[in-house]
C-alpha positions as a printed NumPy array, in Angstrom:
array([[-32.175, 126.77 , 106.519],
       [-35.076, 124.861, 104.96 ],
       [-37.253, 126.45 , 102.321],
       [-40.877, 127.05 , 103.418],
       [-43.254, 124.554, 101.874],
       [-45.38 , 127.353, 100.464],
       [-42.516, 128.987,  98.579],
       [-42.957, 129.255,  94.829],
       [-40.054, 129.79 ,  92.401],
       [-41.671, 132.884,  90.926],
       [-38.426, 134.85 ,  90.862],
       [-36.85 , 132.184,  88.674],
       [-39.769, 131.776,  86.361],
       [-40.382, 133.628,  83.141],
       [-44.054, 134.401,  83.692],
       [-44.903, 134.794,  80.017],
       [-43.174, 131.549,  79.14 ],
       [-44.969, 129.805,  81.987],
       [-48.34 , 131.117,  80.844],
       [-47.637, 130.02 ,  77.26 ],
       [-46.627, 126.522,  78.342],
       [-49.687, 126.183,  80.567],
       [-51.97 , 127.312,  77.744],
       [-50.499, 124.701,  75.367],
       [-50.967, 121.912,  77.894],
       [-54.501, 122.976,  78.786],
       [-55.521, 123.019,  75.104],
       [-54.238, 119.453,  74.659],
       [-56.171, 118.053,  77.605],
       [-59.353, 119.984,  76.904],
       [-59.36 , 118.408,  73.431],
       [-58.643, 114.966,  74.91 ],
       [-61.252, 115.17 ,  77.69 ],
       [-63.956, 117.566,  76.43 ],
       [-66.67 , 116.228,  78.72 ],
       [-64.728, 116.085,  82.014],
       [-63.846, 118.544,  84.727],
       [-60.09 , 119.084,  84.577],
       [-58.029, 119.761,  87.683],
       [-54.472, 120.803,  86.712],
       [-51.564, 120.891,  89.133],
       [-48.352, 122.507,  87.901],
       [-44.776, 122.245,  89.109],
       [-41.614, 123.889,  87.836],
       [-39.818, 121.017,  86.096],
       [-36.16 , 120.08 ,  86.214],
       [-36.167, 118.75 ,  82.641],
       [-35.887, 121.327,  79.828],
       [-37.939, 119.325,  77.288],
       [-40.358, 116.922,  79.032],
       [-43.394, 117.739,  81.163],
       [-43.694, 114.314,  82.893],
       [-47.51 , 114.247,  82.55 ],
       [-49.594, 112.093,  84.89 ],
       [-53.365, 111.703,  84.511],
       [-55.439, 110.479,  87.479],
       [-59.064, 109.549,  86.78 ],
       [-60.331, 111.077,  90.012],
       [-59.572, 113.853,  92.434],
       [-55.97 , 114.047,  93.504],
       [-54.899, 113.54 ,  97.099],
       [-52.095, 115.916,  98.065],
       [-49.116, 114.962, 100.237],
       [-46.235, 117.088, 101.538],
       [-43.926, 116.157,  98.642],
       [-46.456, 117.637,  96.217],
       [-45.993, 121.021,  97.925],
       [-42.226, 121.105,  97.504],
       [-40.682, 124.443,  96.467],
       [-41.247, 123.664,  92.77 ],
       [-45.028, 123.666,  93.297],
       [-46.6  , 126.397,  91.143],
       [-50.303, 126.002,  91.769],
       [-53.577, 124.571,  90.519],
       [-56.114, 125.409,  87.841],
       [-59.608, 123.923,  87.561],
       [-61.538, 123.875,  84.278],
       [-65.155, 122.706,  84.646],
       [-66.786, 120.994,  81.681],
       [-69.797, 123.276,  81.957],
       [-72.488, 120.663,  82.507],
       [-73.52 , 118.273,  85.258],
       [-72.857, 114.569,  85.575],
       [-69.288, 114.67 ,  84.291],
       [-66.147, 112.881,  85.416],
       [-63.072, 114.35 ,  87.037],
       [-59.525, 114.16 ,  85.668],
       [-56.555, 115.305,  87.721],
       [-53.615, 116.214,  85.488],
       [-50.156, 116.69 ,  86.976],
       [-47.615, 118.518,  84.838],
       [-44.074, 119.768,  85.302],
       [-43.486, 122.823,  83.148],
       [-40.112, 122.313,  81.414],
       [-37.54 , 124.766,  82.685],
       [-35.846, 127.259,  80.428],
       [-32.735, 125.745,  78.794],
       [-29.355, 126.596,  80.248],
       [-26.75 , 128.401,  78.133],
       [-25.286, 125.925,  75.698],
       [-28.02 , 123.297,  76.088],
       [-29.807, 124.246,  72.883],
       [-26.525, 124.131,  70.98 ],
       [-25.697, 120.632,  72.226],
       [-28.765, 118.525,  72.833],
       [-26.763, 115.347,  73.471],
       [-24.194, 114.467,  76.088],
       [-20.684, 113.868,  74.725],
       [-20.097, 110.28 ,  73.636],
       [-18.09 , 108.   ,  75.891],
       [-16.762, 104.513,  75.093],
       [-18.308, 101.565,  76.91 ],
       [-16.846, 101.662,  80.411],
       [-15.131,  98.264,  80.208],
       [-13.487,  99.202,  76.904],
       [-12.363, 102.758,  77.624],
       [ -8.739, 101.693,  78.061],
       [ -8.859,  99.936,  74.696],
       [-10.262, 103.051,  73.008],
       [ -7.537, 105.219,  74.539],
       [ -4.815, 102.838,  73.322],
       [ -6.234, 101.898,  69.918],
       [ -9.444, 103.615,  68.752],
       [ -9.678, 101.482,  65.624],
       [ -9.66 ,  98.254,  67.621],
       [-12.648,  99.616,  69.524],
       [-14.317, 100.492,  66.205],
       [-13.694,  96.983,  64.907],
       [-15.391,  95.465,  67.975],
       [-18.35 ,  97.755,  67.538],
       [-18.549,  96.812,  63.869],
       [-18.672,  93.141,  64.863],
       [-21.503,  93.865,  67.295],
       [-23.413,  95.72 ,  64.567],
       [-23.003,  92.835,  62.14 ],
       [-24.21 ,  90.366,  64.765],
       [-27.276,  92.529,  65.379],
       [-27.968,  92.569,  61.665],
       [-27.677,  88.778,  61.423],
       [-30.086,  88.313,  64.339],
       [-32.507,  91.045,  63.275],
       [-35.235,  88.756,  61.938],
       [-35.051,  86.483,  64.995],
       [-35.281,  89.308,  67.503],
       [-37.786,  91.618,  65.81 ],
       [-41.074,  90.743,  64.199],
       [-41.366,  90.965,  60.432],
       [-44.997,  89.818,  60.508],
       [-47.627,  92.339,  59.423],
       [-50.289,  92.988,  62.052],
       [-53.803,  91.743,  61.222],
       [-56.639,  94.122,  60.366],
       [-60.126,  92.597,  60.23 ],
       [-63.321,  94.308,  59.113],
       [-65.32 ,  92.134,  61.494],
       [-68.244,  89.801,  60.874],
       [-71.318,  90.644,  58.744],
       [-73.376,  89.352,  61.67 ],
       [-72.213,  92.338,  63.7  ],
       [-72.004,  95.373,  61.444],
       [-69.639,  98.151,  62.512],
       [-71.011, 100.893,  64.68 ],
       [-71.806, 104.146,  62.961],
       [-69.248, 106.841,  63.802],
       [-69.746, 110.564,  63.547],
       [-67.719, 112.272,  60.851],
       [-65.352, 115.218,  61.157],
       [-66.367, 118.855,  61.419],
       [-66.654, 119.748,  57.727],
       [-67.069, 123.404,  58.632],
       [-63.284, 123.274,  58.867],
       [-61.182, 122.998,  55.716],
       [-59.508, 119.571,  55.388],
       [-56.313, 119.14 ,  57.391],
       [-53.288, 116.853,  57.397],
       [-51.525, 115.622,  60.51 ],
       [-47.756, 115.346,  59.903],
       [-45.849, 113.376,  62.51 ],
       [-42.136, 114.168,  62.87 ],
       [-39.616, 112.153,  64.852],
       [-38.397, 115.519,  66.11 ],
       [-37.733, 118.947,  64.631],
       [-33.96 , 118.614,  64.547],
       [-31.386, 118.14 ,  61.776],
       [-31.84 , 114.975,  59.701],
       [-32.805, 113.591,  56.3  ],
       [-36.247, 112.409,  57.42 ],
       [-36.854, 115.797,  58.992],
       [-35.858, 117.62 ,  55.787],
       [-38.476, 115.651,  53.882],
       [-41.056, 116.294,  56.6  ],
       [-40.46 , 120.056,  56.362],
       [-40.838, 119.833,  52.578],
       [-44.123, 117.993,  53.091],
       [-45.444, 120.808,  55.275],
       [-44.927, 123.223,  52.393],
       [-46.376, 120.832,  49.793],
       [-49.457, 120.277,  51.948],
       [-50.036, 124.021,  52.205],
       [-49.69 , 124.307,  48.429],
       [-52.245, 121.513,  48.019],
       [-54.731, 123.517,  50.079],
       [-54.563, 121.569,  53.338],
       [-54.349, 122.981,  56.803],
       [-51.302, 121.461,  58.517],
       [-51.016, 120.138,  62.073],
       [-47.514, 119.106,  63.179],
       [-46.622, 116.841,  66.094],
       [-43.327, 115.271,  67.177],
       [-42.791, 112.017,  69.043],
       [-39.463, 112.679,  70.788],
       [-39.117, 115.328,  73.507],
       [-36.497, 117.793,  72.349],
       [-35.777, 121.495,  72.101],
       [-37.197, 121.16 ,  68.563],
       [-34.548, 123.644,  67.423],
       [-35.856, 123.758,  63.857],
       [-39.427, 124.643,  64.802],
       [-38.81 , 128.154,  63.503],
       [-38.441, 126.646,  60.006],
       [-42.147, 125.904,  59.964],
       [-43.756, 128.537,  57.754],
       [-45.297, 131.474,  59.599],
       [-48.754, 130.706,  58.253],
       [-52.242, 130.775,  59.814],
       [-52.936, 127.267,  58.495],
       [-50.088, 125.67 ,  60.499],
       [-50.262, 124.451,  64.097],
       [-47.435, 122.821,  66.04 ],
       [-49.036, 120.973,  68.951],
       [-46.567, 120.081,  71.68 ],
       [-47.594, 116.516,  72.406],
       [-43.887, 115.777,  72.774],
       [-43.887, 117.851,  75.968],
       [-47.241, 117.178,  77.524],
       [-48.897, 113.932,  76.42 ],
       [-47.801, 110.371,  77.187],
       [-47.69 , 108.131,  74.116],
       [-50.42 , 105.821,  75.399],
       [-52.904, 108.726,  75.258],
       [-52.082, 109.718,  71.66 ],
       [-54.719, 107.443,  70.006],
       [-57.678, 108.97 ,  71.815],
       [-56.263, 112.481,  71.497],
       [-55.785, 112.146,  67.732],
       [-59.31 , 110.719,  67.422],
       [-60.718, 113.85 ,  69.113],
       [-58.435, 116.121,  67.115],
       [-59.422, 114.461,  63.826],
       [-63.11 , 115.117,  64.509],
       [-62.541, 118.725,  65.575],
       [-60.037, 119.684,  62.861],
       [-61.372, 117.646,  59.901],
       [-58.144, 115.677,  59.552],
       [-58.29 , 113.729,  56.285],
       [-54.73 , 112.498,  55.991],
       [-51.929, 111.428,  58.322],
       [-48.324, 111.433,  57.079],
       [-45.867, 109.61 ,  59.329],
       [-42.18 , 110.557,  59.241],
       [-40.475, 108.245,  61.757],
       [-43.145, 108.924,  64.415],
       [-43.707, 105.768,  66.498],
       [-46.776, 106.858,  68.529],
       [-48.635, 107.635,  65.301],
       [-48.035, 104.081,  64.084],
       [-49.293, 102.832,  67.461],
       [-52.485, 104.904,  67.062],
       [-53.472, 103.466,  63.67 ],
       [-55.639, 100.557,  64.858],
       [-57.687, 102.866,  67.09 ],
       [-58.064, 105.388,  64.289],
       [-59.132, 102.688,  61.806],
       [-62.134, 101.983,  64.062],
       [-62.982, 105.502,  65.241],
       [-61.998, 107.698,  62.258],
       [-62.298, 105.408,  59.223],
       [-62.259, 108.298,  56.735],
       [-58.595, 109.091,  57.447],
       [-56.016, 107.977,  54.877],
       [-52.476, 107.193,  56.017],
       [-49.144, 107.585,  54.221],
       [-45.66 , 107.093,  55.615],
       [-42.148, 107.848,  54.351],
       [-39.133, 105.694,  55.175],
       [-35.434, 106.103,  54.495],
       [-33.051, 103.593,  56.089],
       [-33.076,  99.963,  57.245],
       [-31.311,  99.909,  60.611],
       [-28.909,  97.096,  61.41 ],
       [-30.228,  96.39 ,  64.899],
       [-33.985,  96.157,  64.348],
       [-34.821,  97.123,  60.768],
       [-35.693, 100.658,  61.809],
       [-38.776, 102.449,  60.536],
       [-39.135, 100.399,  57.331],
       [-39.661,  97.332,  59.524],
       [-42.134,  99.202,  61.756],
       [-43.903, 100.399,  58.621],
       [-44.088,  96.873,  57.234],
       [-45.509,  95.567,  60.51 ],
       [-48.272,  98.219,  60.324],
       [-48.82 ,  97.969,  56.56 ],
       [-52.437,  96.756,  56.838],
       [-53.305, 100.136,  58.364],
       [-51.366, 102.229,  55.83 ],
       [-52.705, 103.274,  52.444],
       [-49.461, 104.454,  50.842],
       [-45.793, 103.69 ,  51.557],
       [-43.437, 106.334,  50.157],
       [-39.787, 105.234,  49.896],
       [-36.693, 107.131,  48.755],
       [-34.715, 104.279,  47.157],
       [-35.072, 101.086,  45.154],
       [-33.365,  99.266,  48.028],
       [-36.471, 100.009,  50.115],
       [-38.798,  98.883,  47.328],
       [-36.959,  95.543,  47.478],
       [-37.039,  95.493,  51.296],
       [-40.836,  95.807,  51.465],
       [-41.299,  93.208,  48.727],
       [-38.846,  90.66 ,  50.107],
       [-39.749,  90.987,  53.799],
       [-43.457,  91.874,  53.792],
       [-44.57 ,  90.922,  50.257],
       [-45.805,  94.486,  49.672],
       [-45.876,  95.711,  46.088],
       [-49.23 ,  97.331,  45.343],
       [-48.9  , 100.523,  47.417],
       [-45.149, 101.241,  47.355],
       [-44.28 , 104.618,  45.796],
       [-40.662, 105.422,  44.913],
       [-40.143, 109.172,  45.193],
       [-36.596, 110.514,  45.164],
       [-35.518, 113.325,  47.458],
       [-34.622, 115.529,  44.504],
       [-36.376, 118.385,  42.804],
       [-37.514, 117.814,  39.235],
       [-34.66 , 118.895,  36.965],
       [-35.775, 119.497,  33.385],
       [-32.295, 119.96 ,  31.944],
       [-29.523, 118.325,  33.93 ],
       [-26.178, 120.066,  33.651],
       [-23.509, 118.571,  35.883],
       [-20.079, 120.186,  36.292],
       [-16.776, 118.497,  35.66 ],
       [-15.091, 117.135,  38.755],
       [-13.097, 119.619,  40.809],
       [-10.214, 117.168,  41.103],
       [ -7.499, 116.749,  38.494],
       [ -5.06 , 113.861,  38.263],
       [ -1.67 , 114.728,  39.756],
       [ -2.761, 117.976,  41.44 ],
       [ -0.628, 119.213,  44.319],
       [ -3.425, 120.315,  46.672],
       [ -6.318, 118.113,  47.77 ],
       [ -9.273, 119.183,  49.918],
       [-11.442, 116.552,  51.59 ],
       [-14.864, 117.23 ,  53.13 ],
       [-17.122, 115.428,  55.566],
       [-20.682, 116.659,  56.1  ],
       [-22.938, 114.911,  58.577],
       [-24.095, 114.527,  62.14 ],
       [-21.533, 113.496,  64.729],
       [-23.233, 110.177,  65.515],
       [-22.001, 106.608,  65.322],
       [-24.006, 106.027,  62.13 ],
       [-21.513, 108.321,  60.358],
       [-18.521, 106.73 ,  62.136],
       [-16.59 , 109.898,  63.012],
       [-13.729, 107.876,  64.507],
       [-13.2  , 106.004,  61.227],
       [-13.37 , 109.375,  59.464],
       [-10.502, 110.798,  61.545],
       [ -8.456, 107.632,  61.076],
       [ -9.026, 107.927,  57.323],
       [ -7.873, 111.546,  57.327],
       [ -4.803, 110.471,  59.29 ],
       [ -4.007, 107.802,  56.689],
       [ -4.626, 110.248,  53.833],
       [ -2.334, 112.787,  55.494],
       [  0.489, 110.217,  55.512],
       [ -0.238, 109.313,  51.878],
       [ -0.209, 112.991,  50.897],
       [  3.179, 113.601,  52.551],
       [  4.684, 110.645,  50.695],
       [  3.46 , 112.066,  47.395],
       [  4.239, 115.739,  47.978],
       [  0.574, 116.789,  48.201],
       [ -0.829, 119.488,  50.458],
       [ -3.878, 117.877,  52.092],
       [ -6.541, 119.876,  53.92 ],
       [ -9.974, 118.89 ,  55.143],
       [-13.181, 120.332,  56.573],
       [-15.491, 118.455,  58.94 ],
       [-19.004, 119.89 ,  59.15 ],
       [-21.367, 118.607,  61.798],
       [-22.478, 118.577,  65.414],
       [-23.409, 115.868,  67.858],
       [-22.26 , 113.486,  70.556],
       [-18.949, 112.597,  68.855],
       [-17.802, 116.196,  68.291],
       [-15.513, 116.234,  71.341],
       [-14.07 , 112.834,  70.432],
       [-13.264, 114.072,  66.928],
       [-11.541, 117.149,  68.353],
       [ -9.536, 114.989,  70.75 ],
       [ -8.382, 112.626,  67.998],
       [ -7.458, 115.444,  65.624],
       [ -5.308, 116.943,  68.355],
       [ -3.796, 113.551,  69.239],
       [ -2.822, 112.919,  65.599],
       [ -1.514, 116.48 ,  65.047],
       [ -4.147, 117.15 ,  62.383],
       [ -5.616, 120.365,  63.775],
       [ -3.631, 122.513,  61.325],
       [ -4.902, 120.513,  58.363],
       [ -8.486, 119.8  ,  59.423],
       [-11.064, 122.468,  60.232],
       [-14.239, 121.722,  62.211],
       [-17.301, 123.744,  61.215],
       [-20.865, 123.951,  62.586],
       [-23.834, 122.332,  60.868],
       [-25.09 , 125.666,  59.49 ],
       [-21.996, 126.177,  57.326],
       [-22.271, 127.076,  53.642],
       [-22.399, 123.547,  52.224],
       [-22.537, 124.417,  48.497],
       [-19.495, 126.681,  48.875],
       [-17.593, 123.944,  50.7  ],
       [-18.425, 121.31 ,  48.084],
       [-17.359, 123.624,  45.239],
       [-13.877, 123.914,  46.755],
       [-13.608, 120.237,  47.791],
       [-12.219, 117.386,  45.721],
       [-13.426, 114.45 ,  47.821],
       [-16.468, 113.894,  50.064],
       [-15.876, 111.084,  52.576],
       [-18.768, 108.986,  53.923],
       [-17.334, 106.094,  55.976],
       [-20.803, 105.425,  57.41 ],
       [-21.954, 102.386,  59.33 ],
       [-25.312, 102.728,  57.547],
       [-27.173, 105.085,  55.239],
       [-30.433, 105.357,  53.37 ],
       [-29.26 , 107.286,  50.345],
       [-27.253, 110.221,  51.656],
       [-28.591, 113.524,  50.325],
       [-25.157, 115.104,  50.562],
       [-23.974, 112.758,  47.787],
       [-26.477, 114.333,  45.383],
       [-25.184, 117.765,  46.388],
       [-21.569, 116.713,  45.989],
       [-22.05 , 115.551,  42.393],
       [-23.943, 118.74 ,  41.569],
       [-20.917, 120.749,  42.759],
       [-18.133, 118.687,  41.192],
       [-17.079, 116.89 ,  44.369],
       [-16.428, 113.114,  44.296],
       [-18.374, 111.144,  46.942],
       [-16.534, 108.105,  48.331],
       [-18.793, 105.999,  50.528],
       [-19.03 , 102.689,  52.317],
       [-21.21 , 100.203,  50.455],
       [-24.259, 100.471,  52.739],
       [-27.964, 101.097,  52.284],
       [-28.808, 102.394,  48.83 ],
       [-25.475, 104.145,  48.27 ],
       [-24.678, 101.816,  45.351],
       [-27.625, 103.289,  43.434],
       [-25.666, 106.537,  43.106],
       [-22.012, 105.718,  43.819],
       [-20.042, 103.678,  41.217],
       [-18.584, 100.351,  42.419],
       [-14.997, 101.599,  42.294],
       [-15.843, 104.454,  44.708],
       [-17.501, 102.186,  47.271],
       [-15.566, 101.201,  50.394],
       [-15.502,  98.102,  52.552],
       [-17.571,  98.415,  55.719],
       [-15.081,  96.831,  58.13 ],
       [-13.237,  99.788,  59.753],
       [ -9.642,  98.844,  58.962],
       [-10.59 ,  97.936,  55.396],
       [-12.605, 101.147,  55.042],
       [ -9.538, 103.25 ,  55.893],
       [ -7.277, 101.244,  53.615],
       [ -9.697, 101.267,  50.673],
       [-10.295, 105.022,  51.098],
       [ -6.604, 105.701,  50.565],
       [ -6.523, 103.287,  47.624],
       [ -9.469, 104.986,  45.903],
       [ -8.019, 108.478,  46.396],
       [ -4.643, 107.277,  45.132],
       [ -6.253, 105.868,  41.981],
       [ -8.164, 109.1  ,  41.374],
       [ -4.961, 111.114,  41.806],
       [ -2.64 , 108.89 ,  39.743],
       [ -4.815, 107.675,  36.887],
       [ -6.524, 110.237,  34.682],
       [ -8.491, 107.538,  32.87 ],
       [ -9.823, 106.234,  36.201],
       [-10.844, 109.761,  37.189],
       [-12.589, 110.369,  33.857],
       [-14.415, 107.043,  34.141],
       [-15.683, 107.859,  37.627],
       [-17.016, 111.218,  36.431],
       [-18.906, 109.516,  33.616],
       [-20.385, 106.905,  35.953],
       [-21.351, 109.439,  38.618],
       [-23.126, 111.58 ,  36.04 ],
       [-24.874, 108.584,  34.48 ],
       [-26.151, 107.336,  37.843],
       [-27.271, 110.807,  38.89 ],
       [-29.25 , 111.24 ,  35.655],
       [-30.847, 107.812,  36.054],
       [-32.029, 108.636,  39.566],
       [-33.145, 112.111,  38.486],
       [-35.412, 110.469,  35.886],
       [-37.338, 108.667,  38.659],
       [-40.416, 110.298,  40.212],
       [-39.623, 112.85 ,  42.901],
       [-41.09 , 112.768,  46.393],
       [-43.157, 115.846,  45.559],
       [-44.557, 114.23 ,  42.412],
       [-45.548, 111.107,  44.359],
       [-47.053, 112.872,  47.389],
       [-48.846, 115.858,  45.871],
       [-51.673, 113.795,  44.245],
       [-52.326, 112.186,  47.653],
       [-52.357, 115.612,  49.305],
       [-54.655, 117.118,  46.693],
       [-57.094, 114.22 ,  47.015],
       [-57.225, 114.829,  50.775],
       [-57.752, 118.569,  50.256],
       [-60.699, 117.891,  47.946],
       [-62.291, 115.312,  50.26 ],
       [-65.418, 116.447,  52.087],
       [-67.554, 113.321,  52.424]])
């Protein structure tokens, strides 16, 4: 039996949730189009995170497919004065998430279809092929992706710039902080810290995110009247962000924009330079991606529209200088708190001990190479048996590779030795009881967990990628090629276990490198003067 065209899914709709979602969307479009009549049409969406917005610059013509069972209804908001335009805005209200969706926001990883048989037979051969692809992408990066900074002209004196109205100074100054998303990650940790620092500096804080997601960490935003989280990620197409942010900047007295891996904010900068010239811009970058240079490359391309580049490592200072010839506005700020008196514990591991605990802490994504991790644990298990050592391990993390890790642990009979824990585990407690932290990553910025490991007596062993060499001594760095990474991991652990002098030397070098980095400016020390200047700006 067919469903009547007039049927509405009211029984399946949480009315309060629906009203809240509609109110958020309406507020966005009223800000974007303050002088137009707005004609909203709502449907119940099939996607749990994306509203599929469509804006028509006229009245909408309805057809039968518009009145399908998911049709919820219409809402008209007149501008309140004559002679205005009409905007028809079509929105699908994201459905409520299904059980389990919020716990696993990504589909389980699968090998490339043509190579699935290879992965089943020999996972490390598959990893080696992927490594070769990654290295090829890195070699071709400059050919395939622009490393030319975009131009920014002030125009000709013969045609002076048009006068633009300033922001509403009746409002206290605000900062717009653009997240990639509000999920687990190093860039996101810094962005959350920046929200708190901005509040301390006296700024009102407006948060947006570029990637549609459940934004599972949104509840970590402080419950504070000076914080807004505007759901552009659900209800506004990226091409409309520039004009929306222009309107928002005028209405909310936005004085500063801080970009944390938020692509549509970069894309809005040229428009904002013309329409809101009082706004200062700062961005923070972490990791140079193999394929395209990642956000440091995007940042370098947009550098003529950015007042301050904050970076977390000296590797990135070099990257901006060598690729974009930027030196004058690069600010190194480490992702550490200022430590007045540094007291680091002795290493948990002792030479010749009969029990060894290995930890891995990170997202289950290819960047962390979970397959190489399991192969390393397998090799270490064999080494431990040969030397009469009881080896155990804990893997902490969630993501697309979690099922693959479980499958491989079972296949290699490691489930009794290796525990898998969720991302919200007690990390300090784990590091205090662990001897080794493994990071066989394909790429890193400078992994925060390495700082934590040293502070809890755990030895980080990492591939020589990104800025890891700034913290990790040379003799604890691993080859990147997968087979070599596994082999060198076992060799390093064997040296630590057999040679007391080697172990003592690594402790001394780890502590020396940690103290050197800790003497650098912190991210808070670099960013707070910029925030305070924005908070005091009223002209």
